[in-house]
């Protein structure tokens, strides 16, 4: 727990640096493109249109969304997924991609995953606004459950921080890990209830319970329940406890690996 406390101390102490560098990286990533930062928002919109045409129109999965229209149901779920997927993969390679910073100056290495996480937030906010707008078109209206979005946003950021610290350290120690992580995230895309609701499908109850333990599903379904006004997070205590267990597990293991091998990161890279 001492290593976790040190991790959070470094995050808060260097919060200004995290936001400044993340804003710079956003601009630098697309400076050579004609549309620039527009691609940050255009790409997920194109993906949403493709998934809606395939699953919403082509396969007609509207009947498996608990009564909600498929398009807003899918858009609301895919918004946090796009953020978590990109933040996870970017954070996992944040240390070995910044070896020049690590080796040439005294730099708090633990904030490198946070920089990549924060830099992906701009597209998340834009997509969230789009999600709410689409929901309004289909009859969704503000309700008291919307205050719960603060909790799920905090839960999502904590998961990304814990997962980012863990993945970034392991990716330095085992360079093949990032490739494995990409494959795992592709699999989790279909197992996290982003495109279809396995809770109302024909899966056996045991399989459904196993899939519900997935922390990415917890965040995706949480944003849906919040915006559609379907319930509070404490009404699913088992899922809530299992989610925070995962967060604590990755925080403990990730911070331990990070501080144990941090002095050797340059040599390992």
Short mmCIF file of C-alpha atoms in Angstrom, two decimals:
data_model
loop_
_atom_site.label_atom_id
_atom_site.label_comp_id
_atom_site.label_asym_id
_atom_site.label_seq_id
_atom_site.Cartn_x
_atom_site.Cartn_y
_atom_site.Cartn_z
CA UNK A 1 0.00 0.00 0.00
CA UNK A 2 2.97 2.33 0.53
CA UNK A 3 3.83 2.03 -3.16
CA UNK A 4 0.24 2.84 -4.12
CA UNK A 5 0.32 5.92 -1.89
CA UNK A 6 3.59 7.02 -3.52
CA UNK A 7 2.02 6.51 -6.94
CA UNK A 8 -0.94 8.76 -6.16
CA UNK A 9 1.35 11.35 -4.58
CA UNK A 10 3.37 11.58 -7.79
CA UNK A 11 0.19 11.84 -9.87
CA UNK A 12 -1.22 14.77 -7.87
CA UNK A 13 2.13 16.52 -7.51
CA UNK A 14 2.70 16.50 -11.28
CA UNK A 15 -0.90 17.04 -12.42
CA UNK A 16 0.01 20.27 -14.21
CA UNK A 17 2.74 18.54 -16.20
CA UNK A 18 0.35 15.73 -17.14
CA UNK A 19 -2.23 18.12 -18.62
CA UNK A 20 0.34 20.28 -20.42
CA UNK A 21 2.14 17.36 -22.07
CA UNK A 22 -1.11 15.59 -22.98
CA UNK A 23 -2.41 18.75 -24.68
CA UNK A 24 0.86 19.09 -26.59
CA UNK A 25 0.78 15.44 -27.70
CA UNK A 26 -2.79 15.87 -28.97
CA UNK A 27 -1.67 18.68 -31.26
CA UNK A 28 1.59 16.96 -32.29
CA UNK A 29 -0.12 13.69 -33.26
CA UNK A 30 -2.16 15.27 -36.05
CA UNK A 31 -0.13 18.31 -37.05
CA UNK A 32 0.84 16.77 -40.43
CA UNK A 33 -2.76 15.85 -41.33
CA UNK A 34 -5.02 18.12 -43.34
CA UNK A 35 -7.93 17.67 -40.94
CA UNK A 36 -5.68 17.75 -37.84
CA UNK A 37 -7.48 17.02 -34.58
CA UNK A 38 -10.75 16.43 -36.45
CA UNK A 39 -9.56 12.85 -36.97
CA UNK A 40 -9.62 12.41 -33.19
CA UNK A 41 -13.43 12.62 -33.40
CA UNK A 42 -14.09 11.56 -36.98
CA UNK A 43 -12.61 8.07 -36.63
CA UNK A 44 -14.88 6.90 -33.76
CA UNK A 45 -17.92 8.40 -35.52
CA UNK A 46 -17.12 6.38 -38.64
CA UNK A 47 -16.72 3.24 -36.51
CA UNK A 48 -20.07 3.86 -34.83
CA UNK A 49 -21.79 4.19 -38.20
CA UNK A 50 -20.27 0.89 -39.34
CA UNK A 51 -21.31 -1.01 -36.21
CA UNK A 52 -24.81 0.45 -36.33
CA UNK A 53 -25.25 -0.57 -39.99
CA UNK A 54 -23.93 -4.09 -39.34
CA UNK A 55 -25.50 -4.89 -35.97
CA UNK A 56 -28.39 -2.44 -35.71
CA UNK A 57 -29.67 -2.58 -39.30
CA UNK A 58 -28.14 -5.72 -40.79
CA UNK A 59 -28.53 -8.11 -37.85
CA UNK A 60 -31.45 -6.23 -36.23
CA UNK A 61 -30.37 -6.62 -32.60
CA UNK A 62 -32.80 -3.96 -31.30
CA UNK A 63 -34.80 -6.55 -29.41
CA UNK A 64 -31.86 -7.45 -27.13
CA UNK A 65 -31.26 -4.02 -25.60
CA UNK A 66 -33.78 -4.10 -22.78
CA UNK A 67 -36.37 -2.02 -24.59
CA UNK A 68 -34.05 0.80 -25.69
CA UNK A 69 -33.47 1.64 -29.34
CA UNK A 70 -30.28 0.04 -30.60
CA UNK A 71 -28.51 3.15 -31.90
CA UNK A 72 -28.47 5.19 -28.63
CA UNK A 73 -27.89 1.98 -26.62
CA UNK A 74 -24.87 1.12 -28.76
CA UNK A 75 -23.47 4.67 -28.94
CA UNK A 76 -23.65 5.17 -25.16
CA UNK A 77 -21.85 1.87 -24.58
CA UNK A 78 -19.22 2.30 -27.26
CA UNK A 79 -18.21 5.79 -26.05
CA UNK A 80 -16.46 4.65 -22.82
CA UNK A 81 -15.16 1.57 -24.65
CA UNK A 82 -13.39 3.64 -27.32
CA UNK A 83 -11.74 5.68 -24.58
CA UNK A 84 -10.76 2.69 -22.45
CA UNK A 85 -9.41 0.75 -25.41
CA UNK A 86 -7.22 3.58 -26.68
CA UNK A 87 -6.13 4.66 -23.20
CA UNK A 88 -5.19 1.08 -22.28
CA UNK A 89 -3.10 0.48 -25.40
CA UNK A 90 -1.47 3.94 -25.34
CA UNK A 91 -0.63 3.72 -21.63
CA UNK A 92 0.88 0.26 -22.03
CA UNK A 93 3.58 1.58 -24.40
CA UNK A 94 4.00 4.95 -22.72
CA UNK A 95 7.29 4.11 -20.95
CA UNK A 96 9.26 2.35 -23.66
CA UNK A 97 8.16 4.95 -26.24
CA UNK A 98 9.50 7.76 -24.02
CA UNK A 99 12.89 6.24 -23.22
CA UNK A 100 14.57 9.52 -24.26
CA UNK A 101 12.72 11.41 -21.53
CA UNK A 102 13.42 8.70 -18.96
CA UNK A 103 17.15 8.57 -19.72
CA UNK A 104 18.02 12.25 -20.24
CA UNK A 105 16.24 14.06 -17.44
CA UNK A 106 14.86 13.59 -13.97
CA UNK A 107 11.29 12.77 -14.83
CA UNK A 108 8.50 11.12 -12.79
CA UNK A 109 8.10 8.00 -14.92
CA UNK A 110 4.85 7.03 -13.18
CA UNK A 111 2.99 9.92 -14.83
CA UNK A 112 3.75 8.71 -18.38
CA UNK A 113 0.71 6.37 -18.45
CA UNK A 114 -1.43 9.18 -17.00
CA UNK A 115 -0.37 11.52 -19.80
CA UNK A 116 -1.59 9.04 -22.42
CA UNK A 117 -4.83 8.49 -20.51
CA UNK A 118 -5.57 12.21 -20.18
CA UNK A 119 -4.70 12.88 -23.83
CA UNK A 120 -7.56 10.56 -24.88
CA UNK A 121 -10.16 12.38 -22.78
CA UNK A 122 -10.90 15.08 -25.38
CA UNK A 123 -12.42 12.56 -27.79
CA UNK A 124 -14.29 10.91 -24.91
CA UNK A 125 -16.06 14.16 -23.97
CA UNK A 126 -16.98 14.80 -27.59
CA UNK A 127 -18.35 11.30 -28.03
CA UNK A 128 -20.29 11.58 -24.78
CA UNK A 129 -21.99 14.74 -26.03
CA UNK A 130 -22.82 12.92 -29.28
CA UNK A 131 -24.21 10.01 -27.27
CA UNK A 132 -26.49 12.27 -25.25
CA UNK A 133 -27.63 14.05 -28.42
CA UNK A 134 -28.48 10.74 -30.10
CA UNK A 135 -30.30 9.66 -26.96
CA UNK A 136 -32.36 12.86 -27.00
CA UNK A 137 -33.40 12.13 -30.59
CA UNK A 138 -34.74 8.77 -29.41
CA UNK A 139 -36.62 10.10 -26.40
CA UNK A 140 -34.00 9.92 -23.65
CA UNK A 141 -34.37 12.73 -21.10
CA UNK A 142 -32.32 13.95 -18.08
CA UNK A 143 -33.07 12.17 -14.83
CA UNK A 144 -31.69 11.94 -11.31
CA UNK A 145 -29.53 8.95 -12.27
CA UNK A 146 -27.35 11.24 -14.38
CA UNK A 147 -25.55 12.36 -11.21
CA UNK A 148 -24.23 8.79 -11.05
CA UNK A 149 -22.13 9.46 -14.17
CA UNK A 150 -19.62 11.17 -11.86
CA UNK A 151 -19.09 7.88 -10.05
CA UNK A 152 -18.70 5.85 -13.24
CA UNK A 153 -16.29 8.40 -14.71
CA UNK A 154 -14.18 8.18 -11.53
CA UNK A 155 -14.35 4.36 -11.65
CA UNK A 156 -13.29 4.38 -15.31
CA UNK A 157 -10.31 6.67 -14.62
CA UNK A 158 -9.20 4.58 -11.66
CA UNK A 159 -9.35 1.42 -13.78
CA UNK A 160 -7.31 3.12 -16.51
CA UNK A 161 -4.70 4.34 -14.02
CA UNK A 162 -4.36 0.92 -12.36
CA UNK A 163 -4.33 -0.93 -15.67
CA UNK A 164 -1.97 1.64 -17.22
CA UNK A 165 0.62 1.38 -14.46
CA UNK A 166 0.50 -2.41 -14.60
CA UNK A 167 0.62 -2.71 -18.40
CA UNK A 168 3.33 -0.08 -18.88
CA UNK A 169 5.65 -1.87 -16.43
CA UNK A 170 4.99 -5.34 -17.85
CA UNK A 171 5.44 -4.06 -21.42
CA UNK A 172 8.99 -2.98 -20.52
CA UNK A 173 9.78 -6.28 -18.84
CA UNK A 174 8.17 -8.43 -21.58
CA UNK A 175 8.16 -6.66 -24.95
CA UNK A 176 5.75 -9.19 -26.49
CA UNK A 177 3.15 -8.26 -23.88
CA UNK A 178 1.84 -5.25 -25.82
CA UNK A 179 1.03 -7.46 -28.83
CA UNK A 180 -0.78 -9.89 -26.54
CA UNK A 181 -2.66 -7.00 -24.94
CA UNK A 182 -3.90 -5.82 -28.35
CA UNK A 183 -5.39 -9.26 -28.99
CA UNK A 184 -6.96 -9.37 -25.53
CA UNK A 185 -8.58 -5.94 -26.04
CA UNK A 186 -10.03 -7.05 -29.39
CA UNK A 187 -11.57 -10.05 -27.64
CA UNK A 188 -12.88 -7.93 -24.75
CA UNK A 189 -14.61 -5.64 -27.25
CA UNK A 190 -17.07 -8.46 -27.96
CA UNK A 191 -17.16 -9.78 -24.39
CA UNK A 192 -17.90 -6.45 -22.69
CA UNK A 193 -21.46 -6.01 -23.96
CA UNK A 194 -20.55 -3.13 -26.26
CA UNK A 195 -22.46 -4.34 -29.33
CA UNK A 196 -24.93 -6.79 -27.84
CA UNK A 197 -26.56 -7.38 -24.48
CA UNK A 198 -25.51 -10.85 -23.37
CA UNK A 199 -27.53 -10.46 -20.14
CA UNK A 200 -30.78 -10.74 -22.12
CA UNK A 201 -29.44 -13.19 -24.69
CA UNK A 202 -29.46 -16.97 -24.76
CA UNK A 203 -26.21 -17.50 -22.85
CA UNK A 204 -26.24 -19.93 -19.90
CA UNK A 205 -26.46 -18.16 -16.51
CA UNK A 206 -22.96 -19.32 -15.53
CA UNK A 207 -21.42 -17.78 -18.66
CA UNK A 208 -23.34 -14.55 -18.06
CA UNK A 209 -22.00 -14.29 -14.49
CA UNK A 210 -18.43 -14.87 -15.67
CA UNK A 211 -18.75 -12.21 -18.38
CA UNK A 212 -20.25 -9.74 -15.91
CA UNK A 213 -17.09 -9.87 -13.78
CA UNK A 214 -15.21 -8.15 -16.61
CA UNK A 215 -14.37 -4.62 -15.28
CA UNK A 216 -14.84 -3.12 -18.77
CA UNK A 217 -18.39 -4.44 -18.82
CA UNK A 218 -18.99 -2.78 -15.44
CA UNK A 219 -18.11 0.65 -16.84
CA UNK A 220 -19.94 0.19 -20.16
CA UNK A 221 -23.15 -1.08 -18.55
CA UNK A 222 -22.83 1.54 -15.80
CA UNK A 223 -22.89 4.45 -18.25
CA UNK A 224 -25.90 2.89 -19.98
CA UNK A 225 -27.82 2.38 -16.75
CA UNK A 226 -27.00 5.94 -15.73
CA UNK A 227 -28.07 7.71 -18.92
CA UNK A 228 -31.16 5.54 -19.43
CA UNK A 229 -32.08 5.87 -15.75
CA UNK A 230 -32.21 2.14 -15.05
CA UNK A 231 -30.66 1.87 -11.58
CA UNK A 232 -27.96 2.77 -9.06
CA UNK A 233 -24.56 1.16 -8.83
CA UNK A 234 -25.14 -0.06 -5.26
CA UNK A 235 -28.03 -2.17 -6.51
CA UNK A 236 -25.42 -4.49 -8.07
CA UNK A 237 -23.11 -4.97 -5.06
CA UNK A 238 -21.39 -8.12 -6.34
CA UNK A 239 -20.34 -6.46 -9.60
CA UNK A 240 -19.26 -3.31 -7.76
CA UNK A 241 -17.09 -5.23 -5.29
CA UNK A 242 -15.52 -7.37 -8.02
CA UNK A 243 -14.75 -4.25 -10.07
CA UNK A 244 -12.94 -2.48 -7.24
CA UNK A 245 -11.13 -5.73 -6.42
CA UNK A 246 -9.72 -5.71 -9.96
CA UNK A 247 -8.71 -2.05 -9.62
CA UNK A 248 -6.99 -2.66 -6.28
CA UNK A 249 -5.26 -5.77 -7.63
CA UNK A 250 -3.78 -3.97 -10.64
CA UNK A 251 -2.84 -0.97 -8.49
CA UNK A 252 -0.95 -3.12 -5.99
CA UNK A 253 0.82 -5.35 -8.52
CA UNK A 254 1.40 -2.56 -11.02
CA UNK A 255 2.86 -0.08 -8.52
CA UNK A 256 5.05 -2.80 -7.03
CA UNK A 257 6.49 -3.73 -10.44
CA UNK A 258 6.89 -0.08 -11.37
CA UNK A 259 8.91 0.94 -8.32
CA UNK A 260 10.86 -2.30 -8.18
CA UNK A 261 12.15 -2.02 -11.75
CA UNK A 262 11.94 1.74 -12.38
CA UNK A 263 15.68 2.27 -11.90
CA UNK A 264 16.33 -0.40 -14.55
CA UNK A 265 13.76 0.70 -17.14
CA UNK A 266 16.38 2.40 -19.35
CA UNK A 267 18.61 -0.69 -19.31
CA UNK A 268 15.67 -3.00 -20.02
CA UNK A 269 14.50 -0.85 -22.92
#
